[in-house]
XYZ file of C-alpha atoms in Angstrom:
559
model
C -2.263 -59.523 18.457
C 1.786 -59.732 18.919
C 3.964 -60.714 16.267
C 7.473 -62.864 16.370
C 10.426 -62.222 13.498
C 12.944 -59.917 12.045
C 12.365 -56.186 11.897
C 11.264 -55.902 8.070
C 8.982 -58.370 8.240
C 7.581 -56.540 11.329
C 7.436 -53.426 10.232
C 5.826 -54.365 6.595
C 2.721 -55.891 8.477
C 2.693 -52.900 10.331
C 2.334 -50.957 7.246
C -0.220 -53.040 5.906
C -2.115 -52.288 9.222
C -2.179 -49.431 9.323
C -3.223 -48.620 5.705
C -0.029 -48.156 3.975
C -0.399 -49.270 0.366
C 3.038 -49.434 -1.041
C 6.872 -49.045 -0.583
C 8.858 -47.208 -3.219
C 12.576 -48.488 -3.648
C 15.252 -49.167 -6.537
C 15.742 -52.673 -7.062
C 17.590 -54.147 -4.332
C 17.367 -52.205 -2.272
C 16.437 -51.869 1.691
C 17.537 -54.985 2.437
C 14.784 -56.639 3.096
C 11.756 -54.197 3.641
C 10.785 -54.745 -0.057
C 10.497 -58.720 0.072
C 8.234 -57.876 3.613
C 6.274 -56.011 1.466
C 5.714 -58.445 -0.809
C 4.887 -60.819 1.371
C 1.544 -58.889 2.552
C -1.717 -59.395 0.934
C -2.148 -55.691 1.045
C 1.272 -53.986 0.158
C 2.916 -53.840 -2.846
C 6.595 -53.713 -3.605
C 6.860 -51.047 -5.861
C 9.970 -50.677 -7.468
C 12.154 -48.551 -10.283
C 15.487 -48.700 -11.519
C 17.568 -45.690 -10.254
C 16.353 -44.119 -6.476
C 16.212 -40.983 -7.662
C 12.581 -42.282 -9.826
C 11.464 -44.789 -7.063
C 11.553 -40.952 -4.773
C 9.802 -39.497 -6.956
C 7.278 -41.859 -7.235
C 7.186 -41.543 -3.439
C 6.675 -38.017 -3.503
C 3.843 -37.865 -6.346
C 1.805 -40.533 -4.490
C 2.004 -38.686 -1.728
C 1.269 -35.537 -2.838
C -2.049 -37.011 -4.285
C -2.888 -39.754 -2.126
C -3.032 -36.676 0.404
C -1.193 -39.734 2.611
C 2.994 -40.308 4.135
C 4.529 -42.584 1.288
C 6.876 -45.045 2.788
C 10.637 -45.408 0.247
C 13.175 -47.785 1.282
C 17.009 -47.562 0.832
C 20.021 -49.294 1.719
C 23.525 -47.461 3.067
C 26.445 -45.141 0.989
C 25.383 -45.078 -2.925
C 21.787 -46.359 -2.360
C 21.121 -43.416 0.184
C 22.938 -40.544 -1.988
C 21.183 -41.231 -5.081
C 17.660 -40.466 -3.995
C 19.111 -37.672 -2.073
C 17.906 -35.782 -4.268
C 14.016 -36.422 -4.032
C 14.249 -36.594 -0.252
C 15.869 -32.874 -0.861
C 12.992 -32.128 -2.898
C 10.643 -33.695 -0.646
C 12.247 -31.256 2.196
C 11.469 -28.103 0.518
C 8.239 -29.611 -1.021
C 6.347 -30.071 2.756
C 5.431 -33.528 1.454
C 5.174 -36.377 4.335
C 8.162 -39.489 2.730
C 9.609 -41.326 5.310
C 12.642 -43.033 4.723
C 14.219 -46.194 5.654
C 17.085 -47.205 5.067
C 19.808 -50.605 6.950
C 23.007 -48.965 7.964
C 26.421 -50.438 9.319
C 25.979 -52.847 11.724
C 27.075 -51.192 15.576
C 29.849 -53.312 16.580
C 31.139 -52.544 12.540
C 30.796 -48.633 13.170
C 34.097 -46.796 12.090
C 36.302 -49.622 11.234
C 35.726 -49.213 7.196
C 32.430 -51.801 6.941
C 31.403 -51.894 3.361
C 29.170 -49.035 2.038
C 29.807 -47.954 5.471
C 28.595 -43.887 6.168
C 27.440 -41.435 8.181
C 24.323 -40.452 6.833
C 22.557 -38.846 10.215
C 24.560 -35.360 9.219
C 23.286 -35.760 6.570
C 20.021 -36.153 6.394
C 19.436 -34.428 9.339
C 20.113 -31.015 7.036
C 17.618 -32.514 4.598
C 14.885 -33.626 7.034
C 12.211 -32.605 9.801
C 13.547 -35.748 12.080
C 16.056 -38.869 11.625
C 17.203 -41.512 13.893
C 19.432 -44.618 13.901
C 17.664 -47.170 15.985
C 20.388 -48.418 18.456
C 18.569 -50.798 20.197
C 15.696 -53.687 19.296
C 13.402 -51.150 22.183
C 13.249 -48.666 20.237
C 12.293 -49.945 16.923
C 8.007 -49.735 16.884
C 8.619 -46.278 18.769
C 10.835 -45.063 15.390
C 8.467 -45.925 13.386
C 5.601 -44.846 15.087
C 7.832 -40.908 16.049
C 8.347 -41.008 12.413
C 4.789 -41.240 10.681
C 4.245 -38.311 14.098
C 6.916 -36.148 12.632
C 6.075 -36.680 8.909
C 2.637 -34.979 8.815
C 2.562 -32.793 12.285
C 3.100 -28.759 11.621
C 4.494 -28.521 8.425
C 4.460 -31.874 6.690
C 7.916 -33.678 5.651
C 10.718 -36.105 4.998
C 11.843 -38.126 7.755
C 15.010 -40.723 7.928
C 15.273 -44.385 10.222
C 18.347 -46.006 10.223
C 18.481 -50.012 11.514
C 21.896 -51.256 11.521
C 22.728 -54.157 10.302
C 22.996 -55.814 13.297
C 19.010 -55.323 14.387
C 17.637 -57.080 11.911
C 17.287 -60.719 13.724
C 16.247 -59.485 16.779
C 14.295 -61.349 17.881
C 11.176 -59.069 17.623
C 7.950 -59.396 19.711
C 6.020 -56.150 18.835
C 2.648 -55.450 20.576
C 0.521 -54.179 17.313
C -2.025 -53.409 20.115
C -1.265 -49.583 20.278
C -3.095 -49.065 17.152
C -1.833 -48.209 13.450
C 0.785 -45.510 12.802
C -0.254 -41.961 13.024
C -0.621 -41.004 9.197
C -2.728 -37.679 9.716
C -2.345 -35.123 11.459
C -3.622 -33.459 14.582
C -5.111 -30.850 13.764
C -5.859 -26.578 15.500
C -8.129 -24.027 15.451
C -7.152 -20.780 16.535
C -8.705 -19.030 19.525
C -12.601 -17.791 19.730
C -11.006 -14.321 20.045
C -8.820 -14.448 17.040
C -11.382 -15.331 14.892
C -13.304 -12.384 15.808
C -10.611 -10.601 15.113
C -9.909 -12.312 11.729
C -13.502 -11.981 11.159
C -13.868 -8.679 11.708
C -11.059 -7.181 9.534
C -12.193 -9.502 6.039
C -15.844 -7.651 6.908
C -14.049 -3.884 7.371
C -12.038 -4.946 4.249
C -13.440 -3.310 0.514
C -10.864 -5.263 -1.609
C -10.318 -8.339 -0.040
C -7.275 -11.067 -2.275
C -7.407 -15.130 -0.825
C -4.295 -17.275 -1.353
C -4.356 -20.851 -0.974
C -1.171 -22.482 -0.490
C -0.584 -26.762 -0.771
C -1.657 -26.687 3.501
C -5.235 -26.204 1.334
C -4.842 -29.159 -0.457
C -7.206 -31.546 1.122
C -10.034 -32.852 -0.032
C -12.740 -30.682 1.877
C -11.350 -27.187 2.052
C -11.497 -26.274 -1.567
C -15.187 -25.321 -0.905
C -14.263 -23.700 2.277
C -11.951 -21.672 0.455
C -14.255 -20.670 -2.255
C -17.499 -20.357 -0.187
C -15.948 -17.506 2.544
C -14.282 -16.415 -1.229
C -17.394 -15.642 -2.297
C -19.115 -14.279 1.248
C -16.475 -11.324 0.905
C -16.433 -10.894 -2.577
C -12.443 -11.257 -2.861
C -10.618 -12.233 -5.299
C -8.961 -16.148 -5.220
C -4.971 -16.832 -6.585
C -3.121 -19.948 -5.296
C 1.022 -20.843 -5.526
C 2.272 -23.437 -7.290
C 2.005 -26.411 -4.664
C -1.578 -24.571 -3.278
C -2.902 -25.094 -7.438
C -6.192 -27.316 -7.700
C -7.784 -25.659 -4.307
C -9.610 -23.775 -6.916
C -11.084 -24.387 -9.871
C -9.914 -21.667 -12.295
C -12.677 -21.761 -14.118
C -15.201 -20.117 -10.625
C -15.918 -16.064 -11.528
C -13.132 -14.533 -8.645
C -9.797 -16.390 -9.755
C -7.051 -15.755 -10.848
C -4.745 -18.364 -10.715
C -1.216 -18.248 -9.462
C -0.017 -15.410 -7.588
C 3.684 -14.474 -7.617
C 6.468 -15.575 -10.498
C 3.328 -16.990 -12.841
C 0.943 -14.169 -12.217
C 0.257 -12.328 -15.829
C -0.060 -8.829 -15.769
C -3.837 -8.901 -15.457
C -3.866 -10.442 -12.741
C -1.268 -8.716 -10.737
C -2.948 -5.548 -10.978
C -5.575 -7.348 -9.057
C -2.860 -7.904 -6.001
C -1.480 -3.892 -5.964
C -4.857 -3.045 -5.725
C -5.847 -5.044 -3.442
C -6.416 -3.702 0.529
C -6.055 -6.823 2.200
C -4.723 -10.415 2.189
C -5.502 -13.799 4.014
C -3.168 -16.683 2.808
C -3.709 -20.144 4.194
C -1.414 -22.947 4.105
C 1.520 -21.319 2.238
C 5.239 -20.832 3.141
C 5.651 -17.689 1.358
C 8.237 -18.788 -0.401
C 10.389 -16.474 -2.545
C 9.084 -17.671 -5.826
C 5.522 -17.100 -4.459
C 6.602 -13.758 -3.016
C 7.853 -11.912 -6.800
C 6.691 -9.628 -8.468
C 4.131 -8.230 -4.989
C 6.455 -8.745 -1.715
C 6.039 -4.664 -1.590
C 2.865 -4.140 -2.201
C 1.840 -6.814 0.401
C 4.277 -5.717 2.937
C 2.797 -2.607 3.087
C -1.214 -3.831 3.660
C -2.675 -5.799 5.455
C -1.660 -9.746 5.817
C -3.151 -12.190 7.727
C -1.627 -15.454 7.200
C -2.930 -19.046 8.651
C -0.745 -21.911 8.514
C -0.684 -25.438 10.470
C 3.498 -24.787 11.565
C 4.503 -21.723 13.155
C 7.932 -21.168 11.748
C 6.367 -20.402 8.854
C 4.896 -17.570 10.120
C 6.539 -13.624 10.005
C 9.246 -15.642 8.019
C 8.893 -13.743 4.780
C 7.454 -10.758 5.976
C 7.111 -8.147 8.878
C 3.509 -6.767 10.047
C 1.945 -9.839 9.140
C -0.684 -11.056 11.778
C -0.100 -14.986 12.538
C -2.545 -16.888 13.136
C -1.250 -20.243 13.579
C -4.585 -22.769 12.667
C -5.412 -26.203 10.189
C -6.762 -24.491 7.087
C -9.740 -26.521 7.150
C -11.094 -26.484 10.962
C -9.435 -21.901 10.716
C -11.948 -21.537 7.342
C -14.669 -23.058 8.665
C -15.338 -21.403 11.873
C -14.454 -18.002 9.730
C -17.902 -18.574 7.638
C -19.325 -19.680 11.592
C -18.478 -16.352 12.477
C -19.880 -14.404 10.308
C -23.585 -13.031 12.031
C -26.753 -13.571 9.779
C -27.490 -10.367 10.933
C -24.346 -7.990 10.208
C -25.318 -6.501 6.541
C -22.733 -7.608 4.406
C -20.864 -4.388 2.731
C -21.257 -3.807 -0.997
C -18.088 -4.888 -2.909
C -20.180 -4.269 -6.303
C -17.281 -2.815 -7.429
C -14.388 -4.643 -6.655
C -15.896 -8.050 -8.163
C -16.305 -6.176 -11.617
C -13.212 -4.910 -11.041
C -12.179 -8.541 -11.686
C -14.200 -9.123 -14.130
C -12.337 -6.810 -15.976
C -9.113 -8.881 -15.216
C -11.145 -11.880 -16.384
C -11.874 -11.447 -19.557
C -8.469 -9.391 -20.117
C -7.379 -12.259 -19.267
C -8.717 -14.873 -21.414
C -8.806 -11.939 -24.140
C -5.617 -11.449 -24.275
C -3.898 -14.794 -23.023
C -6.495 -17.964 -23.570
C -5.610 -18.852 -27.179
C -2.033 -19.450 -28.898
C -0.942 -19.891 -32.437
C 1.140 -23.437 -32.841
C 3.356 -21.981 -35.454
C 4.890 -18.819 -32.774
C 4.562 -20.790 -29.506
C 3.772 -23.825 -29.647
C 4.520 -24.698 -25.558
C 2.023 -22.439 -24.888
C -0.464 -24.275 -27.771
C -0.395 -27.412 -25.801
C -1.154 -26.199 -22.401
C -3.905 -24.607 -24.150
C -4.696 -28.249 -25.676
C -4.429 -29.496 -22.319
C -7.604 -28.165 -20.736
C -9.625 -30.633 -23.304
C -7.448 -33.400 -22.477
C -9.756 -34.585 -19.829
C -13.497 -32.462 -19.197
C -13.105 -35.208 -15.155
C -9.220 -32.984 -14.562
C -5.941 -33.007 -15.266
C -3.623 -34.215 -12.924
C -0.554 -31.962 -14.425
C 2.763 -32.573 -13.636
C 5.006 -29.904 -13.821
C 8.728 -28.777 -14.089
C 10.388 -25.436 -13.309
C 12.514 -25.330 -16.573
C 11.573 -22.140 -19.163
C 9.147 -22.848 -21.942
C 6.801 -24.738 -19.801
C 6.735 -21.875 -16.966
C 4.219 -20.947 -19.279
C 1.608 -23.359 -18.122
C 1.397 -22.254 -13.893
C -0.217 -19.262 -15.084
C -3.964 -19.535 -15.685
C -5.373 -19.409 -18.195
C -2.788 -20.478 -20.383
C -3.320 -23.474 -18.195
C -6.718 -23.924 -16.570
C -6.592 -26.438 -13.578
C -10.728 -26.980 -13.178
C -11.646 -30.375 -11.300
C -7.362 -31.594 -11.389
C -4.419 -30.979 -9.602
C -1.173 -30.256 -10.563
C 2.430 -31.548 -8.987
C 5.327 -28.840 -8.919
C 8.889 -29.210 -7.407
C 9.835 -27.492 -4.287
C 11.838 -24.042 -4.163
C 14.475 -26.497 -5.447
C 13.255 -27.864 -8.452
C 15.576 -30.852 -9.012
C 15.240 -32.089 -12.540
C 13.859 -35.147 -13.340
C 12.073 -36.533 -10.817
C 8.887 -34.886 -11.851
C 9.476 -38.155 -14.394
C 9.245 -40.023 -11.475
C 6.468 -38.266 -9.656
C 3.711 -38.611 -12.548
C 4.330 -42.231 -12.100
C 3.443 -41.980 -8.169
C 0.879 -39.406 -9.047
C -0.696 -42.216 -11.584
C -0.682 -44.815 -8.744
C -2.224 -42.699 -5.720
C -5.148 -42.465 -8.727
C -5.319 -44.924 -10.498
C -8.436 -43.155 -12.852
C -7.265 -40.246 -13.367
C -5.516 -38.291 -16.605
C -1.893 -37.627 -15.450
C 0.910 -36.077 -17.591
C 4.069 -33.799 -17.254
C 5.272 -31.571 -19.294
C 8.821 -31.415 -18.771
C 11.847 -29.596 -20.966
C 14.867 -31.963 -23.215
C 17.254 -31.385 -20.348
C 14.846 -32.329 -17.184
C 13.817 -36.059 -19.479
C 16.848 -36.937 -19.995
C 17.033 -36.764 -15.806
C 14.328 -38.452 -15.304
C 13.836 -41.098 -19.023
C 13.924 -44.290 -16.575
C 10.944 -43.581 -15.367
C 9.512 -44.391 -19.180
C 10.740 -48.278 -18.489
C 8.981 -47.914 -14.918
C 5.619 -46.918 -16.957
C 5.920 -50.019 -19.297
C 6.068 -52.382 -16.433
C 3.849 -51.701 -13.911
C 1.819 -50.276 -17.060
C 0.981 -46.852 -16.002
C -1.193 -44.862 -18.119
C 1.027 -41.183 -18.359
C 1.198 -38.562 -20.720
C 4.659 -37.295 -21.109
C 5.204 -33.781 -23.345
C 8.224 -33.302 -23.889
C 9.649 -29.724 -24.542
C 12.819 -30.226 -27.375
C 14.437 -26.920 -27.365
C 17.489 -27.684 -27.752
C 19.266 -27.251 -24.675
C 19.436 -26.364 -21.452
C 16.619 -22.866 -21.275
C 17.409 -21.124 -18.396
C 21.146 -21.693 -17.569
C 21.419 -20.085 -21.983
C 19.047 -17.291 -21.148
C 20.701 -16.136 -18.459
C 24.066 -16.248 -20.476
C 22.937 -15.285 -23.286
C 22.026 -12.342 -20.883
C 25.862 -11.859 -19.830
C 27.105 -12.492 -23.345
C 28.203 -16.162 -22.563
C 27.414 -19.460 -24.132
C 29.384 -22.156 -21.986
C 27.457 -25.926 -23.056
C 24.196 -25.221 -22.623
C 23.374 -26.459 -25.765
C 22.717 -30.070 -26.501
C 19.985 -31.908 -29.592
C 17.621 -34.722 -28.773
C 18.785 -36.730 -31.845
C 16.275 -38.861 -33.673
C 16.871 -42.087 -30.468
C 14.001 -40.299 -29.120
C 10.716 -41.879 -31.493
C 13.027 -45.545 -31.718
C 13.059 -46.023 -27.728
C 9.153 -44.963 -26.914
C 8.282 -47.217 -29.585
C 11.122 -50.341 -28.360
C 8.660 -49.469 -24.651
C 5.412 -50.216 -26.730
C 4.615 -46.241 -25.845
C 3.215 -43.962 -27.791
C 5.583 -41.267 -29.913
C 3.765 -38.330 -31.738
C 4.805 -35.334 -33.077
C 2.652 -32.302 -33.796
C 4.005 -29.760 -36.872
C 0.173 -28.035 -36.400
C -2.955 -27.316 -34.514
C -4.934 -30.668 -36.106
C -1.857 -32.983 -34.921
C -2.039 -31.117 -31.827
C -5.094 -32.193 -31.002
C -4.754 -35.477 -32.535
C -1.784 -36.641 -30.334
C -3.241 -35.656 -27.515
C -6.638 -38.266 -28.404
C -4.432 -41.167 -29.383
C -2.644 -40.343 -26.139
C -5.650 -40.644 -23.763
C -6.774 -43.679 -26.210
C -3.523 -45.392 -25.570
C -3.085 -44.352 -21.525
C -6.995 -46.109 -20.838
C -5.450 -49.008 -22.099
C -2.434 -48.687 -19.462
C -0.004 -47.704 -22.132
C 2.354 -44.279 -21.722
C 2.208 -41.944 -24.435
C 5.482 -39.346 -25.169
C 4.935 -36.256 -27.483
C 7.825 -34.000 -28.255
C 7.401 -30.181 -29.097
C 9.776 -28.727 -31.264
C 11.174 -24.916 -30.431
C 13.661 -22.374 -30.207
C 14.923 -22.041 -27.548
C 14.227 -18.103 -27.014
C 11.278 -18.368 -28.776
C 8.364 -17.287 -27.034
C 10.031 -17.148 -23.762
C 6.833 -16.589 -20.544
C 6.535 -12.776 -20.256
C 6.719 -13.748 -16.818
C 10.341 -14.021 -16.389
C 10.839 -11.558 -19.301
C 8.979 -9.507 -16.494
C 11.151 -9.988 -13.010
C 14.746 -10.631 -15.003
C 14.540 -8.659 -17.805
C 14.751 -9.840 -21.745
C 18.311 -11.089 -23.051
C 18.559 -8.771 -25.871
């Protein structure tokens, strides 16, 4: 089948034929792609009133759907305002296709309206950036963009269409097949699988760590099955959380900055680490980097640049997470005697029991934030999609068992931790999984930057619960300033405008003062969510009250 017409209509049709469901952008952005998408029965033009919210929606959708998302922008200020999300997507390995119009070829360099040399800027925060300079490259560029976004380490790509290329005329052949939405997958060589299998067999105290590259429907069961066979303690990175059901007797939550002391002791005792689908960024290594460097570490990832990056001495393995895990399971000979790891499994049970005893409960008056995370376990028996920020108090939720990731997933920012972006990501997560309960817990500073998401939630009737931690300021810099004896602009009061703002938009508002009111608020929020209404629950706490123990251990107390 061939089509004639302008590029936006052709692009929209190709996206639709390839199975893309949404095109995200701010109202009026893209100069045609949003409008063209709205004319396709299989596409939805999903708009927000701010580019930062729109790109956050695209990110959240891509992370939960496990498919690339399309975000459209306009040159100059529109592109720059959404750059925050592109930077975060690059850091967090989220496949975004950013498509923008650009200054026409003839007018380039003449001071045209909103003229901006975007490629140098976008090259710094994308895997691939390209400006289409000839009609013959229009289809190739779109295909190449999707290929680059999903293969290797996923990430954002940027495609720019000059104004004078829009009209064409174009006649694009759609028989070339759909756009590539899934990556090519690599299986490690047989001799390497055999070597890995031998090392795992000899290990007495193995620890397995799943990263964001394991967030695929098929990987969790394979990862857990292999860990059960070898008696391994299971951890995840922040972006990999949700791969493992943390109720499992061998599961201990997040690794690195977010690991509670009783679980970290297992890392220190391990004699082998198997890390799959992680770049091993700084926060993933905090607290156990020296241990990792001194033990046998097998590191599996689909992108060669993620290997041999943070640590020396690791055994690097280039391979797809699912294929590698399946190969390791297949490599276990039926007649090979299984090494007894009863002592290691018993040690894990001791650590598990200590974690639950010490951290599995909280007093609301002293620890309202911890109480909110603990209460989430009862929010939805089918599993909550928790969208997290990376402020100060909300970091409690990164630690098991303060929050227990069961059948749901968590969405976390990358290493950039952009304030406000989780608000938009929650919207995209709900669009990707309408039947799921979506809850985002963020600080009041982050809410101030992302509160425009409430309007979009109300307009699109997205039943999401937003939990706002009102600790009267930007607590991370305030924490650092307090340690140094400064106090510069970190304190503010949310004020009384929050409840009227929520109710004006038709949302449900609650400000619980105790356990009973918190439970009632979550129950009513879930009921409202099921009817397509958003809810906002405000949790008050002092900025220096109940600080996360993992932060204090890593950075010291401010007192």
